[in-house]
PDB file of N, CA and C in Angstrom:
ATOM      1  N   MET A   3     -15.674  -0.592 -11.594  1.00  0.00           N
ATOM      2  CA  MET A   3     -15.187  -1.870 -11.582  1.00  0.00           C
ATOM      3  C   MET A   3     -16.087  -2.958 -11.378  1.00  0.00           C
ATOM      4  N   GLY A   4     -15.834  -4.002 -12.109  1.00  0.00           N
ATOM      5  CA  GLY A   4     -16.841  -5.203 -11.950  1.00  0.00           C
ATOM      6  C   GLY A   4     -16.081  -6.492 -12.053  1.00  0.00           C
ATOM      7  N   SER A   5     -16.492  -7.535 -11.503  1.00  0.00           N
ATOM      8  CA  SER A   5     -15.803  -8.889 -11.411  1.00  0.00           C
ATOM      9  C   SER A   5     -16.666  -9.869 -11.004  1.00  0.00           C
ATOM     10  N   ASP A   6     -16.218 -11.078 -11.558  1.00  0.00           N
ATOM     11  CA  ASP A   6     -17.031 -12.243 -11.178  1.00  0.00           C
ATOM     12  C   ASP A   6     -16.374 -12.727  -9.743  1.00  0.00           C
ATOM     13  N   ARG A   7     -17.091 -13.945  -9.282  1.00  0.00           N
ATOM     14  CA  ARG A   7     -16.570 -14.352  -8.028  1.00  0.00           C
ATOM     15  C   ARG A   7     -15.726 -15.582  -8.219  1.00  0.00           C
ATOM     16  N   ALA A   8     -14.978 -15.924  -7.177  1.00  0.00           N
ATOM     17  CA  ALA A   8     -14.210 -17.139  -7.300  1.00  0.00           C
ATOM     18  C   ALA A   8     -15.163 -18.232  -7.029  1.00  0.00           C
ATOM     19  N   ASP A   9     -14.602 -19.371  -7.695  1.00  0.00           N
ATOM     20  CA  ASP A   9     -15.483 -20.681  -7.861  1.00  0.00           C
ATOM     21  C   ASP A   9     -16.081 -20.979  -6.675  1.00  0.00           C
ATOM     22  N   HIS A  10     -15.622 -21.107  -5.434  1.00  0.00           N
ATOM     23  CA  HIS A  10     -16.029 -21.448  -4.256  1.00  0.00           C
ATOM     24  C   HIS A  10     -17.183 -20.393  -3.566  1.00  0.00           C
ATOM     25  N   LEU A  11     -17.229 -19.226  -4.198  1.00  0.00           N
ATOM     26  CA  LEU A  11     -18.192 -18.132  -3.738  1.00  0.00           C
ATOM     27  C   LEU A  11     -19.251 -18.145  -4.782  1.00  0.00           C
ATOM     28  N   TYR A  12     -19.397 -18.752  -5.881  1.00  0.00           N
ATOM     29  CA  TYR A  12     -20.169 -18.609  -7.023  1.00  0.00           C
ATOM     30  C   TYR A  12     -21.533 -19.050  -6.723  1.00  0.00           C
ATOM     31  N   ASP A  13     -22.548 -18.229  -7.067  1.00  0.00           N
ATOM     32  CA  ASP A  13     -23.919 -18.587  -7.133  1.00  0.00           C
ATOM     33  C   ASP A  13     -24.400 -18.286  -8.404  1.00  0.00           C
ATOM     34  N   LYS A  14     -25.266 -19.154  -8.979  1.00  0.00           N
ATOM     35  CA  LYS A  14     -25.924 -18.634 -10.339  1.00  0.00           C
ATOM     36  C   LYS A  14     -26.231 -17.211 -10.452  1.00  0.00           C
ATOM     37  N   ALA A  15     -26.032 -16.657 -11.578  1.00  0.00           N
ATOM     38  CA  ALA A  15     -26.271 -15.358 -11.732  1.00  0.00           C
ATOM     39  C   ALA A  15     -27.540 -14.813 -11.101  1.00  0.00           C
ATOM     40  N   GLN A  16     -27.361 -13.991 -10.145  1.00  0.00           N
ATOM     41  CA  GLN A  16     -28.415 -13.318  -9.463  1.00  0.00           C
ATOM     42  C   GLN A  16     -28.448 -11.796  -9.513  1.00  0.00           C
ATOM     43  N   GLY A  17     -27.216 -11.267  -9.798  1.00  0.00           N
ATOM     44  CA  GLY A  17     -27.168  -9.927  -9.749  1.00  0.00           C
ATOM     45  C   GLY A  17     -25.705  -9.345  -9.999  1.00  0.00           C
ATOM     46  N   LEU A  18     -25.334  -8.108  -9.596  1.00  0.00           N
ATOM     47  CA  LEU A  18     -23.965  -7.810  -9.789  1.00  0.00           C
ATOM     48  C   LEU A  18     -23.656  -6.819  -8.643  1.00  0.00           C
ATOM     49  N   THR A  19     -22.155  -6.595  -8.533  1.00  0.00           N
ATOM     50  CA  THR A  19     -21.491  -5.598  -7.706  1.00  0.00           C
ATOM     51  C   THR A  19     -20.814  -4.688  -8.466  1.00  0.00           C
ATOM     52  N   VAL A  20     -21.213  -3.316  -8.032  1.00  0.00           N
ATOM     53  CA  VAL A  20     -20.577  -2.303  -8.657  1.00  0.00           C
ATOM     54  C   VAL A  20     -19.716  -1.533  -7.677  1.00  0.00           C
ATOM     55  N   SER A  21     -18.700  -1.000  -8.122  1.00  0.00           N
ATOM     56  CA  SER A  21     -17.674  -0.142  -7.238  1.00  0.00           C
ATOM     57  C   SER A  21     -17.677   1.254  -7.856  1.00  0.00           C
ATOM     58  N   ILE A  22     -17.914   2.228  -7.366  1.00  0.00           N
ATOM     59  CA  ILE A  22     -17.858   3.490  -7.812  1.00  0.00           C
ATOM     60  C   ILE A  22     -16.814   4.470  -7.179  1.00  0.00           C
ATOM     61  N   THR A  23     -15.797   5.013  -8.006  1.00  0.00           N
ATOM     62  CA  THR A  23     -14.903   5.989  -7.533  1.00  0.00           C
ATOM     63  C   THR A  23     -15.129   7.238  -7.940  1.00  0.00           C
ATOM     64  N   VAL A  24     -15.063   8.103  -6.919  1.00  0.00           N
ATOM     65  CA  VAL A  24     -15.192   9.636  -7.185  1.00  0.00           C
ATOM     66  C   VAL A  24     -14.141  10.503  -6.787  1.00  0.00           C
ATOM     67  N   ASP A  25     -14.285  11.857  -6.961  1.00  0.00           N
ATOM     68  CA  ASP A  25     -12.932  12.665  -6.724  1.00  0.00           C
ATOM     69  C   ASP A  25     -13.121  13.240  -5.341  1.00  0.00           C
ATOM     70  N   THR A  26     -14.317  13.346  -4.740  1.00  0.00           N
ATOM     71  CA  THR A  26     -14.412  14.200  -3.270  1.00  0.00           C
ATOM     72  C   THR A  26     -15.260  13.203  -2.342  1.00  0.00           C
ATOM     73  N   PRO A  27     -14.888  13.350  -1.111  1.00  0.00           N
ATOM     74  CA  PRO A  27     -15.803  12.810   0.097  1.00  0.00           C
ATOM     75  C   PRO A  27     -17.253  13.314  -0.308  1.00  0.00           C
ATOM     76  N   GLU A  28     -17.507  14.592  -0.563  1.00  0.00           N
ATOM     77  CA  GLU A  28     -18.974  15.004  -0.750  1.00  0.00           C
ATOM     78  C   GLU A  28     -19.550  14.292  -1.841  1.00  0.00           C
ATOM     79  N   GLU A  29     -18.828  14.066  -2.951  1.00  0.00           N
ATOM     80  CA  GLU A  29     -19.483  13.336  -4.030  1.00  0.00           C
ATOM     81  C   GLU A  29     -19.708  11.969  -3.638  1.00  0.00           C
ATOM     82  N   ALA A  30     -18.947  11.400  -2.794  1.00  0.00           N
ATOM     83  CA  ALA A  30     -19.214   9.972  -2.342  1.00  0.00           C
ATOM     84  C   ALA A  30     -20.406   9.863  -1.547  1.00  0.00           C
ATOM     85  N   GLU A  31     -20.624  10.764  -0.660  1.00  0.00           N
ATOM     86  CA  GLU A  31     -21.790  11.001   0.124  1.00  0.00           C
ATOM     87  C   GLU A  31     -23.074  11.179  -0.592  1.00  0.00           C
ATOM     88  N   ARG A  32     -22.974  11.915  -1.570  1.00  0.00           N
ATOM     89  CA  ARG A  32     -24.110  12.218  -2.423  1.00  0.00           C
ATOM     90  C   ARG A  32     -24.485  11.020  -3.140  1.00  0.00           C
ATOM     91  N   PHE A  33     -23.686  10.170  -3.796  1.00  0.00           N
ATOM     92  CA  PHE A  33     -23.947   8.944  -4.553  1.00  0.00           C
ATOM     93  C   PHE A  33     -24.595   7.958  -3.476  1.00  0.00           C
ATOM     94  N   PHE A  34     -23.743   7.844  -2.292  1.00  0.00           N
ATOM     95  CA  PHE A  34     -24.103   6.820  -1.360  1.00  0.00           C
ATOM     96  C   PHE A  34     -25.559   7.025  -0.807  1.00  0.00           C
ATOM     97  N   ALA A  35     -25.869   8.297  -0.612  1.00  0.00           N
ATOM     98  CA  ALA A  35     -27.413   8.691  -0.283  1.00  0.00           C
ATOM     99  C   ALA A  35     -28.262   8.323  -1.445  1.00  0.00           C
ATOM    100  N   ALA A  36     -28.029   8.716  -2.461  1.00  0.00           N
ATOM    101  CA  ALA A  36     -28.935   8.485  -3.640  1.00  0.00           C
ATOM    102  C   ALA A  36     -29.161   6.872  -3.761  1.00  0.00           C
ATOM    103  N   LEU A  37     -28.047   6.119  -3.737  1.00  0.00           N
ATOM    104  CA  LEU A  37     -28.171   4.689  -4.025  1.00  0.00           C
ATOM    105  C   LEU A  37     -28.760   3.894  -2.792  1.00  0.00           C
ATOM    106  N   SER A  38     -28.583   4.545  -1.717  1.00  0.00           N
ATOM    107  CA  SER A  38     -29.080   3.889  -0.417  1.00  0.00           C
ATOM    108  C   SER A  38     -30.622   4.127  -0.125  1.00  0.00           C
ATOM    109  N   GLU A  39     -31.162   5.241  -0.747  1.00  0.00           N
ATOM    110  CA  GLU A  39     -32.501   5.529  -0.719  1.00  0.00           C
ATOM    111  C   GLU A  39     -33.382   4.387  -1.189  1.00  0.00           C
ATOM    112  N   GLY A  40     -34.312   3.897  -0.203  1.00  0.00           N
ATOM    113  CA  GLY A  40     -35.074   2.740  -0.409  1.00  0.00           C
ATOM    114  C   GLY A  40     -34.501   1.356  -0.378  1.00  0.00           C
ATOM    115  N   GLY A  41     -33.222   1.381  -0.042  1.00  0.00           N
ATOM    116  CA  GLY A  41     -32.320   0.133   0.113  1.00  0.00           C
ATOM    117  C   GLY A  41     -31.994  -0.163   1.481  1.00  0.00           C
ATOM    118  N   LYS A  42     -30.900  -0.940   1.414  1.00  0.00           N
ATOM    119  CA  LYS A  42     -30.421  -1.425   2.877  1.00  0.00           C
ATOM    120  C   LYS A  42     -28.978  -1.244   2.816  1.00  0.00           C
ATOM    121  N   ILE A  43     -28.481  -0.391   3.885  1.00  0.00           N
ATOM    122  CA  ILE A  43     -27.101  -0.135   4.164  1.00  0.00           C
ATOM    123  C   ILE A  43     -26.397  -1.231   4.810  1.00  0.00           C
ATOM    124  N   THR A  44     -25.426  -1.825   4.139  1.00  0.00           N
ATOM    125  CA  THR A  44     -24.630  -3.088   4.712  1.00  0.00           C
ATOM    126  C   THR A  44     -23.294  -2.658   5.421  1.00  0.00           C
ATOM    127  N   MET A  45     -22.924  -1.495   4.981  1.00  0.00           N
ATOM    128  CA  MET A  45     -21.694  -0.889   5.699  1.00  0.00           C
ATOM    129  C   MET A  45     -21.945   0.668   5.521  1.00  0.00           C
ATOM    130  N   PRO A  46     -22.096   1.191   6.611  1.00  0.00           N
ATOM    131  CA  PRO A  46     -22.355   2.778   6.677  1.00  0.00           C
ATOM    132  C   PRO A  46     -21.298   3.516   6.141  1.00  0.00           C
ATOM    133  N   MET A  47     -21.489   4.524   5.289  1.00  0.00           N
ATOM    134  CA  MET A  47     -20.380   5.409   4.821  1.00  0.00           C
ATOM    135  C   MET A  47     -19.430   5.989   5.887  1.00  0.00           C
ATOM    136  N   ALA A  48     -18.154   5.744   5.808  1.00  0.00           N
ATOM    137  CA  ALA A  48     -17.120   6.231   6.659  1.00  0.00           C
ATOM    138  C   ALA A  48     -15.801   6.312   6.082  1.00  0.00           C
ATOM    139  N   GLU A  49     -14.982   7.027   6.901  1.00  0.00           N
ATOM    140  CA  GLU A  49     -13.508   7.116   6.499  1.00  0.00           C
ATOM    141  C   GLU A  49     -12.697   5.746   6.813  1.00  0.00           C
ATOM    142  N   THR A  50     -12.042   5.252   5.960  1.00  0.00           N
ATOM    143  CA  THR A  50     -11.267   3.902   6.179  1.00  0.00           C
ATOM    144  C   THR A  50      -9.699   4.155   6.044  1.00  0.00           C
ATOM    145  N   PHE A  51      -8.983   3.214   6.364  1.00  0.00           N
ATOM    146  CA  PHE A  51      -7.414   3.365   6.025  1.00  0.00           C
ATOM    147  C   PHE A  51      -7.087   3.402   4.594  1.00  0.00           C
ATOM    148  N   TRP A  52      -7.971   2.957   3.786  1.00  0.00           N
ATOM    149  CA  TRP A  52      -7.703   3.029   2.260  1.00  0.00           C
ATOM    150  C   TRP A  52      -8.468   3.977   1.569  1.00  0.00           C
ATOM    151  N   ALA A  53      -9.691   4.705   2.107  1.00  0.00           N
ATOM    152  CA  ALA A  53     -10.310   5.650   1.456  1.00  0.00           C
ATOM    153  C   ALA A  53     -10.709   6.656   2.356  1.00  0.00           C
ATOM    154  N   GLN A  54     -11.034   8.144   1.861  1.00  0.00           N
ATOM    155  CA  GLN A  54     -11.639   8.974   2.675  1.00  0.00           C
ATOM    156  C   GLN A  54     -13.177   8.762   3.109  1.00  0.00           C
ATOM    157  N   ARG A  55     -13.799   8.073   1.972  1.00  0.00           N
ATOM    158  CA  ARG A  55     -15.116   7.498   2.208  1.00  0.00           C
ATOM    159  C   ARG A  55     -15.306   6.232   1.615  1.00  0.00           C
ATOM    160  N   PHE A  56     -15.975   5.355   2.279  1.00  0.00           N
ATOM    161  CA  PHE A  56     -16.265   3.851   1.739  1.00  0.00           C
ATOM    162  C   PHE A  56     -17.484   3.482   2.481  1.00  0.00           C
ATOM    163  N   GLY A  57     -18.500   2.800   1.684  1.00  0.00           N
ATOM    164  CA  GLY A  57     -19.594   2.161   2.194  1.00  0.00           C
ATOM    165  C   GLY A  57     -20.004   1.136   1.244  1.00  0.00           C
ATOM    166  N   MET A  58     -21.216   0.501   1.821  1.00  0.00           N
ATOM    167  CA  MET A  58     -21.690  -0.631   0.978  1.00  0.00           C
ATOM    168  C   MET A  58     -23.198  -0.508   1.126  1.00  0.00           C
ATOM    169  N   VAL A  59     -23.995  -0.899   0.181  1.00  0.00           N
ATOM    170  CA  VAL A  59     -25.310  -0.813   0.098  1.00  0.00           C
ATOM    171  C   VAL A  59     -25.943  -1.741  -0.743  1.00  0.00           C
ATOM    172  N   VAL A  60     -27.201  -2.343  -0.566  1.00  0.00           N
ATOM    173  CA  VAL A  60     -27.989  -2.981  -1.311  1.00  0.00           C
ATOM    174  C   VAL A  60     -29.145  -2.197  -1.889  1.00  0.00           C
ATOM    175  N   ASP A  61     -29.000  -1.691  -3.073  1.00  0.00           N
ATOM    176  CA  ASP A  61     -30.031  -0.744  -3.533  1.00  0.00           C
ATOM    177  C   ASP A  61     -31.448  -1.160  -3.521  1.00  0.00           C
ATOM    178  N   ARG A  62     -32.386  -0.320  -3.897  1.00  0.00           N
ATOM    179  CA  ARG A  62     -33.910  -0.527  -3.789  1.00  0.00           C
ATOM    180  C   ARG A  62     -34.247  -1.615  -4.940  1.00  0.00           C
ATOM    181  N   PHE A  63     -33.414  -1.995  -5.911  1.00  0.00           N
ATOM    182  CA  PHE A  63     -33.710  -2.852  -7.048  1.00  0.00           C
ATOM    183  C   PHE A  63     -33.047  -4.228  -6.438  1.00  0.00           C
ATOM    184  N   ASP A  64     -32.596  -4.255  -5.069  1.00  0.00           N
ATOM    185  CA  ASP A  64     -32.028  -5.641  -4.355  1.00  0.00           C
ATOM    186  C   ASP A  64     -30.394  -5.940  -5.238  1.00  0.00           C
ATOM    187  N   LYS A  65     -29.774  -4.661  -5.568  1.00  0.00           N
ATOM    188  CA  LYS A  65     -28.424  -5.115  -6.062  1.00  0.00           C
ATOM    189  C   LYS A  65     -27.392  -4.669  -5.052  1.00  0.00           C
ATOM    190  N   ALA A  66     -26.397  -5.548  -4.745  1.00  0.00           N
ATOM    191  CA  ALA A  66     -25.369  -5.077  -3.863  1.00  0.00           C
ATOM    192  C   ALA A  66     -24.417  -4.109  -4.531  1.00  0.00           C
ATOM    193  N   LEU A  67     -24.153  -3.033  -3.843  1.00  0.00           N
ATOM    194  CA  LEU A  67     -23.354  -1.960  -4.468  1.00  0.00           C
ATOM    195  C   LEU A  67     -22.219  -1.456  -3.390  1.00  0.00           C
TER     196      LEU A  67
END
C-alpha cells in the first residue's frame, strides 16, 4: 500500500512510506529484521490489537517503512 499525505502534513517529496502485508508472524519478523538492518527502528515489532505483528522502521537508505 502507498499513499500521499494530507495537505497539512505535506513536505516536498523526500521519500516514501511502504506497508507490507504478509501471511505469518514469522514472515513479518523476517521482513522486519531485514529492513531494519542498518536502519532505525521507530516502533519495535510487536502484537497489536489490529495485527499479530506490526512494526515501523526507517531503513538504511533513510526511507520510512
